[in-house]
XYZ file of N, CA and C in Angstrom:
657
model
N 11.506 19.447 1.377
C 12.141 18.785 2.399
C 11.752 19.992 3.467
N 11.039 18.995 4.419
C 10.153 20.507 5.676
C 10.818 20.845 6.461
N 10.307 22.196 7.042
C 11.302 22.992 7.031
C 12.143 21.612 8.824
N 10.879 21.462 9.254
C 11.882 20.599 10.789
C 12.822 19.196 10.374
N 13.771 19.527 9.101
C 14.963 18.544 8.865
C 16.150 19.528 8.939
N 16.094 20.148 9.994
C 17.446 21.282 9.266
C 18.090 20.324 9.848
N 19.674 21.116 9.376
C 20.528 21.017 10.180
C 21.589 20.875 11.504
N 22.816 19.936 12.107
C 22.955 20.297 13.191
C 22.903 21.342 13.637
N 22.288 20.919 15.192
C 20.968 22.736 14.911
C 20.920 23.292 15.627
N 19.626 23.172 14.366
C 18.711 24.221 13.475
C 17.426 22.730 14.443
N 16.828 23.041 15.187
C 15.141 23.156 15.553
C 15.869 21.104 16.255
N 16.085 20.717 17.255
C 16.927 19.702 17.260
C 16.212 19.876 19.019
N 15.556 18.949 18.527
C 14.123 17.870 19.274
C 14.540 16.359 20.403
N 14.059 16.755 21.518
C 13.334 15.615 21.928
C 12.228 15.194 22.310
N 11.638 14.230 21.894
C 10.735 13.343 22.163
C 10.455 11.251 22.728
N 10.428 12.006 23.887
C 10.502 10.106 23.845
C 11.939 10.126 24.639
N 12.470 10.576 24.737
C 14.138 10.241 25.020
C 15.250 10.692 23.861
N 14.154 11.229 22.033
C 14.995 10.999 20.899
C 15.090 12.671 20.434
N 16.444 12.221 20.307
C 17.646 14.124 19.563
C 17.961 13.891 18.947
N 17.118 14.445 17.538
C 18.042 14.918 16.051
C 18.508 15.389 16.114
N 20.464 14.672 16.014
C 21.887 15.149 16.176
C 22.117 15.947 14.396
N 21.029 15.299 12.871
C 22.490 16.434 11.957
C 20.936 15.759 11.010
N 21.875 16.218 10.061
C 21.212 15.752 8.744
C 22.101 15.727 7.347
N 21.910 14.819 6.600
C 22.983 14.507 5.649
C 21.859 14.290 4.338
N 22.908 15.132 3.277
C 22.269 14.205 1.941
C 22.488 12.091 1.125
N 22.084 12.175 1.358
C 23.026 10.851 1.550
C 22.061 10.211 -0.256
N 23.125 10.072 -1.303
C 22.565 10.077 -2.873
C 22.944 7.951 -2.516
N 21.905 7.539 -3.027
C 22.276 5.774 -3.868
C 21.414 5.947 -4.543
N 21.566 4.191 -4.648
C 21.272 3.293 -5.642
C 19.747 3.624 -5.843
N 19.395 4.162 -5.538
C 17.530 3.592 -4.891
C 16.786 5.435 -5.483
N 17.997 6.530 -4.679
C 17.929 7.515 -5.077
C 17.970 8.105 -3.837
N 17.732 9.825 -4.276
C 18.838 10.733 -3.425
C 17.598 10.993 -2.179
N 18.020 11.064 -1.368
C 17.695 9.976 0.486
C 18.425 11.479 1.488
N 18.202 12.313 2.218
C 17.788 13.036 3.091
C 18.383 11.220 4.719
N 19.769 10.972 5.306
C 19.982 10.941 6.559
C 20.157 12.062 7.804
N 18.109 11.704 8.595
C 18.533 12.063 9.473
C 18.847 11.270 10.564
N 20.010 11.846 11.340
C 20.373 11.328 12.440
C 20.064 11.408 14.182
N 19.520 10.078 14.693
C 19.171 10.888 16.183
C 20.073 10.005 17.157
N 19.914 10.305 18.614
C 19.885 9.799 19.587
C 19.232 9.619 20.527
N 19.440 8.034 20.542
C 18.484 7.511 21.174
C 18.423 7.819 23.029
N 18.465 8.337 23.405
C 19.556 9.134 24.786
C 18.426 7.650 25.855
N 17.207 7.104 25.737
C 16.866 5.722 26.243
C 17.723 4.923 26.420
N 18.343 4.043 25.165
C 18.445 2.819 25.114
C 20.505 2.810 24.445
N 20.885 4.330 24.344
C 22.417 5.037 24.072
C 22.774 4.559 22.475
N 21.254 4.159 21.922
C 21.078 3.745 20.266
C 21.531 4.365 19.385
N 22.367 5.009 18.035
C 22.183 5.835 16.964
C 21.155 5.341 16.633
N 19.896 6.137 15.786
C 19.781 5.593 14.545
C 19.136 6.535 14.111
N 18.620 6.135 12.255
C 18.684 6.839 11.447
C 17.614 7.218 11.012
N 16.550 7.597 10.443
C 15.693 7.860 9.361
C 16.100 8.314 8.287
N 15.710 7.598 6.689
C 16.270 7.755 5.901
C 14.785 8.525 4.893
N 15.571 9.823 4.643
C 13.540 10.430 4.429
C 13.550 10.753 2.270
N 12.420 10.580 1.835
C 12.613 10.829 0.769
C 12.179 12.134 0.040
N 12.198 13.045 -0.081
C 11.020 13.467 -0.414
C 10.395 14.592 0.146
N 9.324 15.451 0.164
C 8.825 15.955 0.716
C 7.618 15.378 1.374
N 7.433 14.654 2.676
C 7.032 13.892 3.021
C 5.409 14.067 4.123
N 5.846 15.774 4.000
C 4.138 16.329 4.340
C 3.791 15.672 6.133
N 2.487 14.885 5.786
C 2.202 14.909 7.130
C 1.262 13.368 7.822
N 0.677 13.263 6.098
C 0.024 12.020 6.927
C 0.183 11.039 5.573
N -0.404 10.040 6.087
C -0.575 8.290 4.844
C 0.708 8.801 4.318
N 2.222 9.026 5.425
C 3.332 9.180 4.724
C 3.763 7.622 4.344
N 4.160 6.570 3.296
C 4.622 5.752 2.911
C 5.948 5.459 3.896
N 5.600 4.362 4.566
C 6.938 4.195 5.560
C 7.641 2.935 6.342
N 8.508 2.584 5.964
C 8.696 1.693 7.135
C 9.625 1.387 8.346
N 9.643 0.794 8.765
C 10.514 0.800 9.435
C 11.141 -0.784 10.318
N 12.415 -0.162 10.012
C 13.642 -1.679 9.361
C 13.781 -1.917 10.262
N 13.979 -3.179 10.877
C 14.963 -3.484 12.001
C 16.394 -3.914 11.183
N 17.254 -3.853 12.697
C 18.733 -3.634 11.677
C 18.880 -5.784 11.368
N 19.718 -5.639 10.437
C 19.578 -7.556 10.281
C 21.692 -6.781 10.202
N 23.304 -7.387 10.079
C 23.457 -7.259 9.906
C 23.440 -8.047 8.358
N 24.007 -9.551 8.943
C 23.321 -10.485 8.451
C 22.278 -10.852 7.208
N 21.238 -10.213 7.084
C 20.814 -10.352 6.161
C 20.812 -8.552 5.287
N 20.824 -7.497 5.788
C 20.665 -6.419 4.896
C 22.564 -5.594 4.470
N 23.992 -6.601 5.210
C 24.593 -6.410 4.890
C 25.414 -7.618 3.880
N 25.135 -8.712 3.969
C 25.863 -9.506 3.266
C 25.485 -10.460 2.981
N 23.929 -10.101 2.498
C 22.838 -11.111 1.585
C 22.135 -12.278 2.412
N 22.126 -12.420 3.399
C 21.757 -13.821 4.131
C 21.000 -14.491 3.197
N 19.909 -15.354 2.523
C 19.305 -15.899 2.438
C 19.139 -16.448 3.606
N 19.497 -16.516 4.463
C 18.402 -16.715 6.538
C 17.060 -16.528 5.920
N 17.178 -15.719 6.081
C 16.044 -13.623 6.051
C 15.698 -13.540 4.734
N 14.559 -12.864 4.603
C 14.448 -12.011 3.790
C 14.904 -10.427 3.994
N 14.660 -9.817 5.231
C 15.259 -8.748 5.632
C 16.299 -7.842 4.657
N 17.949 -8.466 4.176
C 17.333 -7.353 3.486
C 16.976 -6.490 1.481
N 16.647 -7.533 1.207
C 15.882 -7.240 -0.052
C 14.273 -6.919 0.745
N 13.738 -7.256 1.872
C 12.776 -5.793 2.086
C 13.453 -4.434 1.988
N 14.366 -4.153 3.205
C 15.026 -3.267 2.846
C 15.050 -2.522 1.729
N 15.212 -3.162 0.565
C 15.563 -2.389 -0.936
C 14.270 -2.696 -1.307
N 13.723 -3.827 -1.442
C 12.247 -3.182 -1.663
C 11.452 -1.847 -1.206
N 12.102 -1.950 0.296
C 11.190 -0.528 0.741
C 12.195 0.691 0.597
N 13.170 1.139 0.046
C 13.904 1.956 -0.224
C 13.782 2.163 -1.769
N 13.006 1.587 -2.517
C 12.894 1.653 -3.848
C 11.211 1.991 -4.089
N 10.663 0.932 -2.775
C 8.916 2.053 -2.998
C 8.433 3.418 -3.165
N 9.486 4.060 -1.563
C 9.365 5.313 -1.547
C 9.952 6.583 -2.739
N 11.131 5.723 -2.994
C 11.543 6.277 -3.907
C 10.498 6.380 -5.452
N 9.838 5.867 -5.923
C 8.899 5.265 -6.662
C 7.807 6.208 -5.958
N 7.243 6.243 -4.706
C 6.432 7.340 -4.475
C 6.571 8.876 -4.597
N 7.399 8.679 -4.519
C 7.509 10.200 -4.488
C 8.702 11.002 -3.709
N 8.234 10.031 -2.547
C 8.046 10.917 -0.666
C 7.910 9.594 -0.125
N 8.920 9.386 1.437
C 8.824 8.640 1.609
C 9.673 8.386 2.942
N 9.568 7.336 4.654
C 10.311 7.590 4.866
C 10.811 5.484 5.308
N 11.944 5.804 5.584
C 12.182 4.605 6.108
C 13.753 4.733 7.307
N 12.637 4.108 8.258
C 13.648 4.717 9.720
C 14.304 2.777 10.218
N 16.135 3.090 10.416
C 16.667 2.406 10.082
C 16.398 2.226 11.516
N 15.991 0.180 11.986
C 16.130 0.935 14.217
C 17.157 -0.280 14.167
N 18.346 0.403 15.182
C 19.512 -0.304 15.265
C 19.094 -0.691 16.638
N 19.914 -1.254 16.876
C 19.652 -2.329 18.914
C 18.333 -3.261 18.444
N 17.845 -2.851 17.225
C 16.806 -4.182 16.650
C 17.337 -6.102 16.305
N 18.551 -6.338 16.273
C 19.435 -7.460 15.414
C 18.436 -8.716 16.405
N 18.495 -9.329 15.829
C 18.007 -10.661 15.375
C 15.617 -10.312 16.620
N 15.851 -9.998 16.854
C 14.263 -9.305 16.965
C 14.548 -8.760 18.558
N 15.529 -8.854 18.592
C 15.967 -7.739 20.001
C 16.769 -8.480 20.336
N 17.679 -9.991 20.128
C 18.049 -10.378 21.670
C 19.654 -9.896 21.123
N 20.542 -8.873 20.269
C 21.466 -9.529 19.732
C 22.575 -9.770 18.482
N 23.354 -9.554 18.036
C 24.105 -9.915 16.945
C 24.368 -11.381 16.982
N 25.284 -11.631 18.154
C 25.883 -12.421 18.839
C 24.537 -13.594 19.422
N 23.496 -13.915 19.660
C 22.685 -14.797 19.924
C 22.188 -14.965 18.764
N 21.696 -14.050 18.312
C 20.639 -13.823 17.006
C 21.820 -15.226 16.471
N 22.818 -15.147 16.160
C 23.688 -17.043 16.147
C 24.178 -17.261 16.024
N 24.268 -17.267 17.398
C 23.618 -19.003 18.501
C 22.461 -19.837 18.097
N 20.922 -18.222 17.737
C 19.752 -19.117 17.587
C 19.661 -19.403 16.696
N 20.312 -18.990 15.124
C 20.445 -19.979 13.890
C 21.173 -20.965 13.811
N 21.907 -21.188 14.464
C 23.068 -21.996 14.398
C 22.165 -23.587 15.490
N 20.188 -23.233 16.484
C 20.704 -23.858 17.401
C 18.347 -24.593 15.412
N 19.046 -23.620 15.571
C 17.829 -23.084 13.764
C 18.459 -24.545 12.743
N 19.603 -24.427 12.775
C 20.742 -25.011 11.785
C 19.789 -26.889 12.500
N 20.322 -27.111 13.631
C 20.270 -28.566 14.193
C 18.319 -29.356 13.854
N 17.917 -28.024 13.896
C 16.084 -28.565 14.278
C 15.181 -27.495 14.633
N 15.783 -26.974 14.728
C 14.911 -26.360 16.113
C 13.764 -24.129 14.966
N 12.704 -24.317 15.828
C 12.759 -23.043 15.016
C 12.964 -21.951 15.305
N 12.376 -20.776 15.467
C 13.334 -19.075 15.750
C 12.729 -18.839 16.640
N 11.628 -18.802 16.559
C 10.935 -18.831 18.137
C 11.385 -20.105 19.531
N 11.194 -21.296 18.697
C 11.934 -22.557 19.386
C 13.449 -22.107 19.975
N 14.520 -21.307 18.779
C 16.350 -21.833 19.341
C 15.888 -20.582 20.067
N 15.100 -19.008 20.205
C 15.474 -17.831 21.984
C 15.008 -18.944 22.459
N 13.881 -19.146 22.848
C 13.416 -20.098 23.679
C 14.286 -21.019 24.067
N 14.983 -21.411 23.900
C 16.050 -22.864 24.345
C 17.150 -21.685 24.634
N 17.111 -20.584 24.221
C 18.955 -20.018 24.587
C 17.968 -19.023 26.111
N 16.874 -19.051 26.418
C 16.568 -18.134 27.671
C 16.475 -16.683 27.615
N 15.862 -16.516 26.342
C 15.660 -15.232 25.326
C 14.333 -15.096 25.740
N 14.243 -13.910 24.765
C 12.888 -13.352 24.668
C 12.253 -13.806 22.953
N 11.257 -14.390 22.639
C 11.053 -14.497 21.007
C 10.942 -13.344 20.149
N 10.726 -11.597 21.585
C 10.598 -11.052 20.308
C 10.810 -9.575 21.088
N 12.358 -8.947 21.405
C 12.000 -8.129 22.587
C 12.411 -6.219 21.612
N 11.369 -6.255 20.640
C 11.684 -4.806 19.812
C 10.953 -4.094 20.772
N 10.795 -3.034 20.608
C 10.385 -1.966 21.024
C 10.750 -0.360 20.171
N 9.234 -0.275 19.852
C 8.667 0.936 18.735
C 9.253 2.339 19.415
N 9.616 2.703 20.479
C 9.313 3.964 20.969
C 9.925 5.319 19.933
N 11.069 4.328 19.632
C 12.081 5.484 19.462
C 11.912 5.427 18.676
N 11.096 4.602 17.052
C 10.576 5.020 16.425
C 9.791 5.638 16.202
N 8.370 5.946 16.457
C 7.365 6.777 17.032
C 7.810 8.449 17.597
N 9.326 8.428 18.152
C 9.174 8.750 18.893
C 10.319 10.034 17.334
N 10.522 9.120 16.676
C 11.046 10.088 15.227
C 9.898 10.697 14.039
N 8.798 9.346 13.914
C 7.981 10.313 12.960
C 7.570 10.829 13.970
N 7.069 11.380 14.915
C 6.710 12.530 15.490
C 7.623 13.061 15.745
N 9.154 13.557 15.150
C 9.054 14.327 14.729
C 10.006 14.791 13.771
N 9.817 13.815 12.516
C 9.547 13.969 11.316
C 7.746 14.556 11.457
N 7.222 15.605 11.674
C 5.711 16.322 11.913
C 4.648 15.156 11.701
N 5.001 13.664 10.925
C 4.173 12.062 10.766
C 2.870 11.915 11.567
N 1.999 12.371 11.259
C 1.421 11.621 11.610
C -0.273 10.500 11.818
N 0.571 10.317 10.361
C -0.300 9.013 10.150
C 1.120 8.447 9.673
N 0.841 7.009 8.948
C 1.631 6.273 7.711
C 0.520 5.778 6.947
N 1.327 4.968 5.749
C 0.895 3.728 5.760
C 2.137 3.001 5.781
N 2.064 2.400 7.001
C 2.797 0.930 7.026
C 4.061 0.056 5.865
N 4.744 -0.204 5.530
C 5.427 -1.503 4.703
C 5.846 -2.502 5.604
N 4.687 -3.816 6.012
C 5.446 -4.415 7.356
C 4.111 -5.379 6.861
N 4.002 -6.260 7.745
C 3.608 -7.956 7.148
C 3.624 -7.968 8.406
N 4.017 -7.541 9.247
C 4.107 -7.474 10.820
C 2.767 -6.917 11.909
N 1.359 -7.408 12.482
C 0.553 -6.618 12.521
C 1.006 -6.581 14.193
N 2.385 -6.761 14.172
C 2.374 -5.963 16.198
C 2.614 -4.679 15.798
N 3.668 -4.461 14.929
C 3.939 -3.728 14.421
C 3.126 -2.723 14.505
N 2.509 -2.249 13.729
C 1.156 -1.450 13.309
C 0.415 -1.097 15.386
N 0.287 -2.475 15.559
C -0.401 -1.976 16.556
C 1.194 -0.821 18.139
N 1.785 -1.339 17.697
C 3.002 -0.628 18.651
C 2.744 1.276 18.170
N 2.594 1.623 17.132
C 2.885 2.731 16.827
C 2.307 3.353 16.838
N 0.172 3.020 16.705
C -1.350 3.325 17.124
C -0.272 3.395 19.577
N 0.345 2.561 19.313
C -0.096 2.984 21.325
C 1.253 4.254 21.493
N 1.657 4.373 20.643
C 3.107 4.947 20.534
C 2.320 6.849 19.608
N 1.270 6.849 20.096
C 0.270 7.659 18.795
C 0.727 7.645 17.617
N 1.411 7.821 16.821
C 1.032 7.191 15.023
C 0.124 6.894 14.808
N -0.762 7.280 13.897
C -1.970 6.572 13.489
C -1.075 5.922 12.400
N -2.112 4.207 11.999
C -1.601 3.653 10.824
C -2.796 3.666 9.591
N -2.654 4.030 8.640
C -3.715 4.866 7.502
C -3.508 3.151 6.899
N -3.169 3.091 6.951
C -2.389 1.724 5.916
C -1.615 1.046 6.546
N -1.740 -0.812 5.978
C -0.355 -1.572 6.062
C -0.746 -2.266 5.042
N 0.658 -1.855 4.343
C 1.356 -2.076 2.672
C 2.197 -3.567 3.018
N 1.176 -4.522 2.496
C 2.599 -6.179 2.468
C 3.802 -5.641 1.980
N 4.487 -5.768 2.682
C 6.454 -6.657 1.566
C 6.938 -7.602 1.967
N 6.266 -7.837 0.562
C 6.076 -9.342 0.695
C 7.301 -9.952 -0.667
N 8.093 -11.159 0.162
C 9.203 -11.220 -0.637
C 10.049 -13.403 -1.468
N 9.994 -13.271 -2.363
C 9.694 -14.717 -2.666
C 10.679 -15.279 -2.123
N 9.553 -16.667 -1.174
C 10.591 -17.400 -0.399
C 11.477 -18.568 -1.577
N 12.939 -18.136 -0.588
C 13.417 -19.449 -1.431
C 13.822 -20.502 -0.062
N 14.531 -21.284 -0.933
C 14.789 -22.862 0.171
C 15.361 -22.363 1.800
N 16.046 -21.810 1.764
C 16.661 -21.302 2.793
C 16.612 -21.060 3.823
N 15.204 -20.325 3.636
C 13.797 -19.801 4.010
C 12.723 -19.687 4.341
N 12.485 -20.792 3.512
C 11.558 -21.428 3.582
C 9.977 -21.730 5.377
N 11.347 -21.960 5.488
C 10.580 -22.430 6.997
C 10.467 -21.175 7.830
N 12.297 -20.072 7.745
C 11.758 -19.671 8.716
C 10.116 -18.196 8.632
N 10.320 -18.391 7.497
C 8.713 -17.251 7.041
C 7.608 -17.845 7.295
N 7.463 -19.590 7.087
C 6.374 -20.345 7.736
C 6.091 -20.042 8.913
N 7.355 -20.028 9.418
C 7.590 -20.254 11.277
C 6.754 -18.187 11.568
N 6.969 -17.793 11.109
C 6.834 -16.197 11.064
C 5.086 -15.876 11.164
N 4.603 -16.846 10.025
C 2.964 -16.525 9.851
C 2.310 -17.064 11.240
N 3.339 -18.360 11.556
C 2.424 -19.175 12.041
C 2.266 -19.017 13.156
N 3.590 -18.627 13.633
C 4.263 -18.591 14.852
C 3.603 -17.099 15.745
N 4.260 -16.026 14.689
C 4.119 -14.925 15.245
C 3.239 -13.635 14.582
N 1.863 -14.655 14.082
C 1.260 -13.784 12.773
C 1.446 -13.192 11.834
N 2.813 -12.585 11.409
C 2.506 -12.225 9.888
C 2.298 -12.809 9.067
N 1.117 -11.710 8.200
C 0.729 -11.973 7.251
C 1.392 -12.421 5.453
N 1.845 -13.473 5.538
C 2.752 -13.589 4.421
C 1.477 -14.852 3.243
N 0.503 -14.099 2.965
C -1.026 -16.117 2.235
C 0.333 -15.830 0.907
N 2.082 -15.347 0.005
C 2.344 -16.036 -0.476
C 2.747 -17.202 -0.343
N 3.355 -17.697 0.714
C 3.377 -18.719 1.337
C 2.714 -20.301 0.881
N 1.724 -19.714 0.204
C 0.517 -20.235 0.084
C 1.071 -20.896 -1.497
N 1.316 -20.204 -2.243
C 1.623 -20.895 -3.361
C 2.747 -21.262 -3.420
N 3.615 -21.950 -2.083
C 4.426 -22.694 -1.947
C 4.410 -24.227 -1.671
N 5.190 -25.118 -2.122
C 4.623 -26.505 -1.711
C 4.805 -26.953 -0.202
N 4.086 -26.758 0.177
C 4.912 -26.843 1.683
C 6.519 -28.244 1.784
N 6.543 -28.801 1.176
C 7.290 -30.183 1.477
C 8.363 -29.321 0.738
N 8.482 -28.549 0.077
C 9.616 -27.983 -0.555
C 10.572 -27.447 0.222
């Protein structure tokens, strides 16, 4: 672990309103991580980066994972979030080093849990995920990745291999001064419950999901 992953009181840093508060070992089913806790002073959110091994500064295998209670904790099949989180943690462990930044405040692409549930109810009535947000008078995607870039800067990361299918994440990191050496696909096998959602992400939100071509459109 690099020296800048100190315990509380050591090398507390603030970049773009982000302050490192604590570093604790976190044994998981995927391996032994370090949980680096941050406070986002701009938004009042508590954030965490899960760091595996000696990450270095360049070409760090990285996932920016937006909080999704229904997918991450409850195993929802409405989305692929829980499977993506598990796959990312497995990938950095297999790599021997890497970072998963878990971004709280990103629930429902930034609209919050209750609004997301309302949007899901509208999707059950036939709207897609974009139409549902707009019908509620909410933005399609309200997420900001400045805090993620601030965390990566604090960890000493200059460039990443970004595990994401979303080109907007790449653009946001570059805009905030983190170079993206490679965008690594994180493709999850679709199921009946999420295939429409995934197609909407590809067709209306520009996600790169080529594996959907193999799924019959009527399924």
